Amino acid sequence: MAANSRVTIAAHALAWLELARRRGREVLTSEEVAASVNTNAVIVRRSLGDLQRAGLVRARRGNGAGFSLGRPATEITLLDVWLAVSPEPLLALHHSEPNLDCPVGRGIRPVLTDLYDEATDTFQASLARWTVTDVLERILA
C-alpha cells in the first residue's frame, strides 16, 4: 500500500507559491509548480484545484493565468492543507464486518475506533501548529 503524497505535493506547491510571492511573482503556472515538485502538471493542477476549492489558492485565467495564494501563508496551516486534499480518513476500519461470534471480532471495532479517533486528533493538532510560512522558513534555514 502506497503512502498518500497528496499533502506533500500540496504543501510543496504552497511553499513555492509563497517563495515566488516574496520574490515579486504573485502568480505561477501549474507547469512552474510542477517543475519544482518534479511531477506532471496534471497532478499539480488536481492538487491546486483541491486547494482552490478550500480557498487556499486562487486561479487566474486569461492574460497572466496561473495560481496564487488565497490567503497569507501565515494563515494556512498544514491541517488546512490536509483537510483540502485528503478525502480519506487517516486510519480506517476494515470494510467487511468481522466475525461477531469471535471475541476479538465482537470487540475490535469500538476499541480501534476510539484509538483511531485519538490518533487522528493528535495528528490534526500537530498539523495545525505548522503554517506554510513555518515550512518555508525551515526549508530556507
Coordinates of C-alpha atoms in Angstrom, one line a residue:
M1 CA 0.0 0.0 0.0
A2 CA 1.5 3.3 -1.1
A3 CA 1.6 6.3 1.3
N4 CA -0.6 9.3 0.5
S5 CA 1.6 12.0 -1.0
R6 CA -1.2 14.5 -1.7
V7 CA -0.4 16.6 1.3
T8 CA 3.3 16.7 0.4
I9 CA 2.5 17.8 -3.2
A10 CA 0.1 20.5 -1.9
A11 CA 2.5 21.8 0.8
H12 CA 5.3 21.9 -1.7
A13 CA 3.1 23.9 -4.2
L14 CA 2.0 26.4 -1.5
A15 CA 5.6 26.9 -0.2
W16 CA 6.7 27.5 -3.8
L17 CA 3.9 30.0 -4.4
E18 CA 4.9 31.8 -1.2
L19 CA 8.5 32.0 -2.1
A20 CA 7.6 33.2 -5.6
R21 CA 5.4 35.9 -4.0
R22 CA 8.3 37.0 -1.8
R23 CA 10.4 37.3 -4.9
G24 CA 7.8 39.5 -6.6
R25 CA 5.9 36.9 -8.6
E26 CA 2.3 36.8 -7.4
V27 CA 1.2 34.1 -9.9
L28 CA 2.8 30.8 -11.0
T29 CA 1.6 28.5 -13.7
S30 CA 0.9 24.8 -12.9
E31 CA 3.8 24.0 -15.1
E32 CA 6.1 26.1 -13.0
V33 CA 4.8 24.5 -9.8
A34 CA 5.1 21.0 -11.4
A35 CA 8.7 21.7 -12.3
S36 CA 9.5 22.4 -8.7
V37 CA 7.6 19.3 -7.5
N38 CA 9.2 17.3 -10.4
T39 CA 5.9 15.8 -11.4
N40 CA 3.3 16.0 -14.1
A41 CA 1.4 19.3 -14.3
V42 CA -1.9 17.4 -14.4
I43 CA -1.2 16.1 -10.9
V44 CA -0.3 19.6 -9.7
R45 CA -3.4 21.0 -11.3
R46 CA -5.5 18.4 -9.5
S47 CA -3.9 19.4 -6.2
L48 CA -4.2 23.1 -6.9
G49 CA -7.9 22.6 -7.7
D50 CA -8.4 20.9 -4.3
L51 CA -6.6 23.9 -2.7
Q52 CA -8.7 26.3 -4.7
R53 CA -12.0 24.7 -3.6
A54 CA -10.7 25.1 0.0
G55 CA -9.9 28.8 -0.6
L56 CA -6.1 28.2 -0.1
V57 CA -5.2 29.3 -3.6
R58 CA -6.8 31.5 -6.3
A59 CA -6.7 30.7 -10.0
R60 CA -6.4 33.5 -12.6
R61 CA -7.5 32.9 -16.1
G62 CA -6.6 34.7 -19.3
N63 CA -3.6 37.1 -19.5
G64 CA -1.2 36.3 -16.6
A65 CA -3.0 33.0 -15.9
G66 CA -1.8 30.9 -13.0
F67 CA -2.2 30.3 -9.3
S68 CA -1.6 32.5 -6.3
L69 CA -2.1 32.1 -2.6
G70 CA -5.7 32.5 -1.5
R71 CA -4.7 34.0 1.9
P72 CA -1.5 34.8 3.6
A73 CA 0.9 31.8 4.1
T74 CA 1.0 32.7 7.8
E75 CA -2.7 31.8 7.9
I76 CA -2.6 28.5 6.0
T77 CA -1.9 25.5 8.3
L78 CA -0.9 22.1 7.3
L79 CA -4.2 21.0 8.8
D80 CA -5.9 23.2 6.2
V81 CA -3.9 21.5 3.5
W82 CA -4.6 18.0 4.8
L83 CA -8.3 18.7 5.0
A84 CA -8.3 20.1 1.5
V85 CA -6.5 17.3 -0.3
S86 CA -7.0 14.1 1.8
P87 CA -10.6 12.8 1.4
E88 CA -9.9 9.5 3.2
P89 CA -9.6 9.2 7.0
L90 CA -6.2 8.9 8.5
L91 CA -7.0 5.4 9.7
A92 CA -9.9 3.2 8.8
L93 CA -11.6 0.0 9.9
H94 CA -11.7 -3.0 7.6
H95 CA -14.7 -2.6 5.2
S96 CA -16.2 -6.0 6.0
E97 CA -17.9 -6.8 9.3
P98 CA -15.7 -9.1 11.4
N99 CA -16.9 -12.4 12.7
L100 CA -19.2 -11.4 15.6
D101 CA -19.0 -15.0 17.0
C102 CA -15.3 -14.4 17.7
P103 CA -14.5 -12.5 20.9
V104 CA -11.9 -10.4 19.0
G105 CA -14.3 -9.8 16.1
R106 CA -17.0 -8.7 18.5
G107 CA -14.9 -6.1 20.3
I108 CA -12.3 -4.9 17.8
R109 CA -14.3 -2.1 16.1
P110 CA -15.2 0.0 19.1
V111 CA -11.7 -0.3 20.6
L112 CA -10.0 0.6 17.3
T113 CA -12.5 3.4 16.6
D114 CA -11.6 5.1 19.9
L115 CA -7.8 4.6 19.3
Y116 CA -8.1 5.9 15.7
D117 CA -10.1 8.9 16.8
E118 CA -7.4 9.8 19.4
A119 CA -4.6 9.3 16.9
T120 CA -6.4 11.5 14.3
D121 CA -7.0 14.2 16.9
T122 CA -3.3 14.2 17.8
F123 CA -2.2 14.2 14.2
Q124 CA -4.5 17.1 13.3
A125 CA -3.4 19.1 16.3
S126 CA 0.2 18.6 15.2
L127 CA -0.6 19.8 11.6
A128 CA -2.5 22.8 13.0
R129 CA 0.7 24.0 14.7
W130 CA 2.5 24.4 11.3
T131 CA 1.8 27.0 8.7
V132 CA 3.1 27.3 5.1
T133 CA 5.3 30.1 6.3
D134 CA 6.8 27.8 9.0
V135 CA 7.5 25.1 6.4
L136 CA 9.1 27.6 4.0
E137 CA 11.3 29.2 6.8
R138 CA 12.5 25.8 7.8
I139 CA 13.3 24.9 4.1
L140 CA 15.3 28.2 3.7
A141 CA 17.1 27.9 7.0

